[in-house]
Amino acid sequence: MAVRVQWFYVLLVAFVVAGCSGDGTTLGPDGRRRTRISVDRYTLGQITTEIFAVSCAYTGCHAGGSPLGNLSLKADFVAGELIGVASNQVPDLKRVDPGNPDGSYLLMKVRGTEGIANSQMPLGGTLTDAQIEMIREWIAGGAPLK
């Protein structure tokens, strides 16, 4: 009898683990399945070097003594200006809400989402789909610094 009880618990644990493991996907706000993003896929340093420095800071908009929106995106900027900070334009939204890309105002601005204040960023152009996806994945992964 004791052997049966032990096997019962072994099987029960196996079923629970299998049922909770999932298939590595999650539903996005549009109802479509999305693959979960590893927290360390992109870092703030990569985003800054590959996107912000090229498209946002060195164009003069988000750099210098008086950056637009009081947001400097140059290579040595303080992450405290971006992550978990209320947007100047829509204070109910954070500029970057770690783990919540679709609720992050930065992503809305680069996508040109309806309801943003002023213009889509960056001014005078747009980011590529790959660059926007890189930002989305970074935010979805928790917006890691390193």
PDB file of C-alpha atoms in Angstrom:
ATOM      1  CA  MET A   1       0.000   0.000   0.000  1.00  0.00           C
ATOM      2  CA  ALA A   2       2.829   2.422   0.878  1.00  0.00           C
ATOM      3  CA  VAL A   3       4.442   1.879  -2.534  1.00  0.00           C
ATOM      4  CA  ARG A   4       1.191   2.804  -4.310  1.00  0.00           C
ATOM      5  CA  VAL A   5       0.897   6.002  -2.275  1.00  0.00           C
ATOM      6  CA  GLN A   6       4.485   6.976  -3.140  1.00  0.00           C
ATOM      7  CA  TRP A   7       3.893   6.396  -6.864  1.00  0.00           C
ATOM      8  CA  PHE A   8       0.685   8.383  -6.648  1.00  0.00           C
ATOM      9  CA  TYR A   9       2.600  11.399  -5.298  1.00  0.00           C
ATOM     10  CA  VAL A  10       5.372  10.994  -7.869  1.00  0.00           C
ATOM     11  CA  LEU A  11       2.812  10.982 -10.675  1.00  0.00           C
ATOM     12  CA  LEU A  12       0.894  13.868  -9.132  1.00  0.00           C
ATOM     13  CA  VAL A  13       4.028  16.007  -8.948  1.00  0.00           C
ATOM     14  CA  ALA A  14       4.964  15.073 -12.537  1.00  0.00           C
ATOM     15  CA  PHE A  15       1.533  16.127 -13.825  1.00  0.00           C
ATOM     16  CA  VAL A  16       1.610  19.408 -11.900  1.00  0.00           C
ATOM     17  CA  VAL A  17       5.084  20.270 -13.191  1.00  0.00           C
ATOM     18  CA  ALA A  18       4.126  19.374 -16.763  1.00  0.00           C
ATOM     19  CA  GLY A  19       0.902  21.373 -16.543  1.00  0.00           C
ATOM     20  CA  CYS A  20       2.597  24.478 -15.180  1.00  0.00           C
ATOM     21  CA  SER A  21       5.566  24.513 -17.502  1.00  0.00           C
ATOM     22  CA  GLY A  22       3.667  25.980 -20.458  1.00  0.00           C
ATOM     23  CA  ASP A  23       4.941  26.159 -24.006  1.00  0.00           C
ATOM     24  CA  GLY A  24       7.071  29.299 -23.672  1.00  0.00           C
ATOM     25  CA  THR A  25       4.466  31.646 -25.115  1.00  0.00           C
ATOM     26  CA  THR A  26       2.173  34.299 -23.754  1.00  0.00           C
ATOM     27  CA  LEU A  27      -0.746  36.257 -25.190  1.00  0.00           C
ATOM     28  CA  GLY A  28      -0.063  39.820 -26.222  1.00  0.00           C
ATOM     29  CA  PRO A  29      -2.582  42.662 -25.882  1.00  0.00           C
ATOM     30  CA  ASP A  30      -3.805  41.909 -29.397  1.00  0.00           C
ATOM     31  CA  GLY A  31      -4.671  38.326 -28.349  1.00  0.00           C
ATOM     32  CA  ARG A  32      -1.924  36.786 -30.491  1.00  0.00           C
ATOM     33  CA  ARG A  33       0.606  34.350 -29.049  1.00  0.00           C
ATOM     34  CA  ARG A  34       4.078  35.739 -28.406  1.00  0.00           C
ATOM     35  CA  THR A  35       7.213  33.952 -27.367  1.00  0.00           C
ATOM     36  CA  ARG A  36       8.382  35.006 -23.938  1.00  0.00           C
ATOM     37  CA  ILE A  37      11.568  37.032 -24.003  1.00  0.00           C
ATOM     38  CA  SER A  38      14.612  36.142 -21.963  1.00  0.00           C
ATOM     39  CA  VAL A  39      15.376  38.879 -19.440  1.00  0.00           C
ATOM     40  CA  ASP A  40      18.948  39.190 -20.668  1.00  0.00           C
ATOM     41  CA  ARG A  41      18.331  39.219 -24.416  1.00  0.00           C
ATOM     42  CA  TYR A  42      19.053  42.947 -24.720  1.00  0.00           C
ATOM     43  CA  THR A  43      20.519  45.441 -22.288  1.00  0.00           C
ATOM     44  CA  LEU A  44      20.189  49.175 -21.929  1.00  0.00           C
ATOM     45  CA  GLY A  45      23.747  49.506 -23.208  1.00  0.00           C
ATOM     46  CA  GLN A  46      22.857  47.753 -26.467  1.00  0.00           C
ATOM     47  CA  ILE A  47      19.686  49.794 -26.926  1.00  0.00           C
ATOM     48  CA  THR A  48      21.587  53.021 -26.241  1.00  0.00           C
ATOM     49  CA  THR A  49      24.482  52.213 -28.558  1.00  0.00           C
ATOM     50  CA  GLU A  50      22.506  50.729 -31.420  1.00  0.00           C
ATOM     51  CA  ILE A  51      19.398  52.935 -31.389  1.00  0.00           C
ATOM     52  CA  PHE A  52      19.328  55.926 -29.027  1.00  0.00           C
ATOM     53  CA  ALA A  53      22.831  57.203 -29.766  1.00  0.00           C
ATOM     54  CA  VAL A  54      22.320  57.018 -33.517  1.00  0.00           C
ATOM     55  CA  SER A  55      18.687  58.098 -33.905  1.00  0.00           C
ATOM     56  CA  CYS A  56      17.820  60.136 -30.813  1.00  0.00           C
ATOM     57  CA  ALA A  57      20.830  61.700 -29.088  1.00  0.00           C
ATOM     58  CA  TYR A  58      23.290  62.632 -31.804  1.00  0.00           C
ATOM     59  CA  THR A  59      20.575  64.285 -33.846  1.00  0.00           C
ATOM     60  CA  GLY A  60      20.575  66.851 -31.030  1.00  0.00           C
ATOM     61  CA  CYS A  61      17.085  66.186 -29.733  1.00  0.00           C
ATOM     62  CA  HIS A  62      17.784  64.120 -26.611  1.00  0.00           C
ATOM     63  CA  ALA A  63      21.297  65.297 -25.770  1.00  0.00           C
ATOM     64  CA  GLY A  64      23.066  68.427 -24.642  1.00  0.00           C
ATOM     65  CA  GLY A  65      22.202  70.873 -21.902  1.00  0.00           C
ATOM     66  CA  SER A  66      18.460  71.032 -22.603  1.00  0.00           C
ATOM     67  CA  PRO A  67      17.308  67.724 -24.106  1.00  0.00           C
ATOM     68  CA  LEU A  68      13.729  67.533 -25.342  1.00  0.00           C
ATOM     69  CA  GLY A  69      11.324  66.365 -22.655  1.00  0.00           C
ATOM     70  CA  ASN A  70      14.168  66.564 -20.135  1.00  0.00           C
ATOM     71  CA  LEU A  71      15.253  63.154 -21.420  1.00  0.00           C
ATOM     72  CA  SER A  72      18.876  62.629 -22.400  1.00  0.00           C
ATOM     73  CA  LEU A  73      19.478  59.481 -24.437  1.00  0.00           C
ATOM     74  CA  LYS A  74      23.203  59.898 -25.006  1.00  0.00           C
ATOM     75  CA  ALA A  75      25.558  57.070 -24.086  1.00  0.00           C
ATOM     76  CA  ASP A  76      26.285  58.332 -20.566  1.00  0.00           C
ATOM     77  CA  PHE A  77      22.737  59.266 -19.582  1.00  0.00           C
ATOM     78  CA  VAL A  78      21.219  58.218 -16.277  1.00  0.00           C
ATOM     79  CA  ALA A  79      18.836  55.253 -16.542  1.00  0.00           C
ATOM     80  CA  GLY A  80      16.812  56.949 -13.809  1.00  0.00           C
ATOM     81  CA  GLU A  81      15.557  59.408 -16.427  1.00  0.00           C
ATOM     82  CA  LEU A  82      13.996  56.629 -18.462  1.00  0.00           C
ATOM     83  CA  ILE A  83      13.068  53.500 -16.499  1.00  0.00           C
ATOM     84  CA  GLY A  84      10.063  53.719 -14.190  1.00  0.00           C
ATOM     85  CA  VAL A  85       9.756  57.488 -14.677  1.00  0.00           C
ATOM     86  CA  ALA A  86       6.457  59.146 -15.601  1.00  0.00           C
ATOM     87  CA  SER A  87       6.301  60.546 -19.102  1.00  0.00           C
ATOM     88  CA  ASN A  88       6.235  64.335 -19.320  1.00  0.00           C
ATOM     89  CA  GLN A  89       3.619  64.180 -22.069  1.00  0.00           C
ATOM     90  CA  VAL A  90       1.321  61.541 -20.556  1.00  0.00           C
ATOM     91  CA  PRO A  91       2.115  61.402 -16.817  1.00  0.00           C
ATOM     92  CA  ASP A  92      -0.171  58.379 -16.278  1.00  0.00           C
ATOM     93  CA  LEU A  93       2.296  56.314 -18.331  1.00  0.00           C
ATOM     94  CA  LYS A  94       5.901  55.522 -17.515  1.00  0.00           C
ATOM     95  CA  ARG A  95       8.535  56.211 -20.137  1.00  0.00           C
ATOM     96  CA  VAL A  96       9.646  52.594 -19.731  1.00  0.00           C
ATOM     97  CA  ASP A  97       7.531  50.280 -17.609  1.00  0.00           C
ATOM     98  CA  PRO A  98       9.739  47.188 -17.180  1.00  0.00           C
ATOM     99  CA  GLY A  99       7.962  44.039 -18.330  1.00  0.00           C
ATOM    100  CA  ASN A 100       5.135  46.052 -19.913  1.00  0.00           C
ATOM    101  CA  PRO A 101       6.194  47.128 -23.410  1.00  0.00           C
ATOM    102  CA  ASP A 102       2.710  48.023 -24.623  1.00  0.00           C
ATOM    103  CA  GLY A 103       2.196  50.240 -21.561  1.00  0.00           C
ATOM    104  CA  SER A 104       5.542  52.022 -22.017  1.00  0.00           C
ATOM    105  CA  TYR A 105       5.311  55.497 -23.519  1.00  0.00           C
ATOM    106  CA  LEU A 106       8.720  55.213 -25.203  1.00  0.00           C
ATOM    107  CA  LEU A 107       7.497  52.302 -27.315  1.00  0.00           C
ATOM    108  CA  MET A 108       4.280  54.146 -28.115  1.00  0.00           C
ATOM    109  CA  LYS A 109       6.295  57.145 -29.317  1.00  0.00           C
ATOM    110  CA  VAL A 110       8.572  55.145 -31.626  1.00  0.00           C
ATOM    111  CA  ARG A 111       5.617  53.156 -32.974  1.00  0.00           C
ATOM    112  CA  GLY A 112       3.523  56.281 -33.511  1.00  0.00           C
ATOM    113  CA  THR A 113       0.665  54.775 -31.515  1.00  0.00           C
ATOM    114  CA  GLU A 114      -2.627  56.656 -31.642  1.00  0.00           C
ATOM    115  CA  GLY A 115      -3.087  58.884 -28.603  1.00  0.00           C
ATOM    116  CA  ILE A 116       0.533  59.951 -28.136  1.00  0.00           C
ATOM    117  CA  ALA A 117       1.213  63.632 -27.598  1.00  0.00           C
ATOM    118  CA  ASN A 118       2.961  65.465 -30.431  1.00  0.00           C
ATOM    119  CA  SER A 119       4.873  63.478 -33.066  1.00  0.00           C
ATOM    120  CA  GLN A 120       6.151  59.982 -33.563  1.00  0.00           C
ATOM    121  CA  MET A 121       9.806  59.652 -32.614  1.00  0.00           C
ATOM    122  CA  PRO A 122      12.416  60.108 -33.826  1.00  0.00           C
ATOM    123  CA  LEU A 123      11.586  63.404 -35.494  1.00  0.00           C
ATOM    124  CA  GLY A 124      12.219  63.434 -39.211  1.00  0.00           C
ATOM    125  CA  GLY A 125      12.272  59.666 -39.603  1.00  0.00           C
ATOM    126  CA  THR A 126      11.262  56.343 -38.153  1.00  0.00           C
ATOM    127  CA  LEU A 127      13.062  53.443 -36.601  1.00  0.00           C
ATOM    128  CA  THR A 128      13.144  50.160 -38.467  1.00  0.00           C
ATOM    129  CA  ASP A 129      10.800  47.367 -37.450  1.00  0.00           C
ATOM    130  CA  ALA A 130      13.850  45.494 -36.126  1.00  0.00           C
ATOM    131  CA  GLN A 131      14.886  48.455 -33.941  1.00  0.00           C
ATOM    132  CA  ILE A 132      11.362  48.838 -32.564  1.00  0.00           C
ATOM    133  CA  GLU A 133      11.219  45.103 -31.845  1.00  0.00           C
ATOM    134  CA  MET A 134      14.576  45.323 -30.068  1.00  0.00           C
ATOM    135  CA  ILE A 135      13.182  48.040 -27.776  1.00  0.00           C
ATOM    136  CA  ARG A 136      10.005  46.021 -27.213  1.00  0.00           C
ATOM    137  CA  GLU A 137      11.973  42.906 -26.300  1.00  0.00           C
ATOM    138  CA  TRP A 138      14.229  44.879 -23.952  1.00  0.00           C
ATOM    139  CA  ILE A 139      11.204  46.307 -22.116  1.00  0.00           C
ATOM    140  CA  ALA A 140       9.391  42.933 -22.118  1.00  0.00           C
ATOM    141  CA  GLY A 141      12.494  41.368 -20.594  1.00  0.00           C
ATOM    142  CA  GLY A 142      12.333  43.754 -17.651  1.00  0.00           C
ATOM    143  CA  ALA A 143      14.443  46.598 -19.151  1.00  0.00           C
ATOM    144  CA  PRO A 144      17.728  45.283 -17.726  1.00  0.00           C
ATOM    145  CA  LEU A 145      20.566  47.751 -17.340  1.00  0.00           C
ATOM    146  CA  LYS A 146      23.388  45.256 -17.948  1.00  0.00           C
TER     147      LYS A 146
END
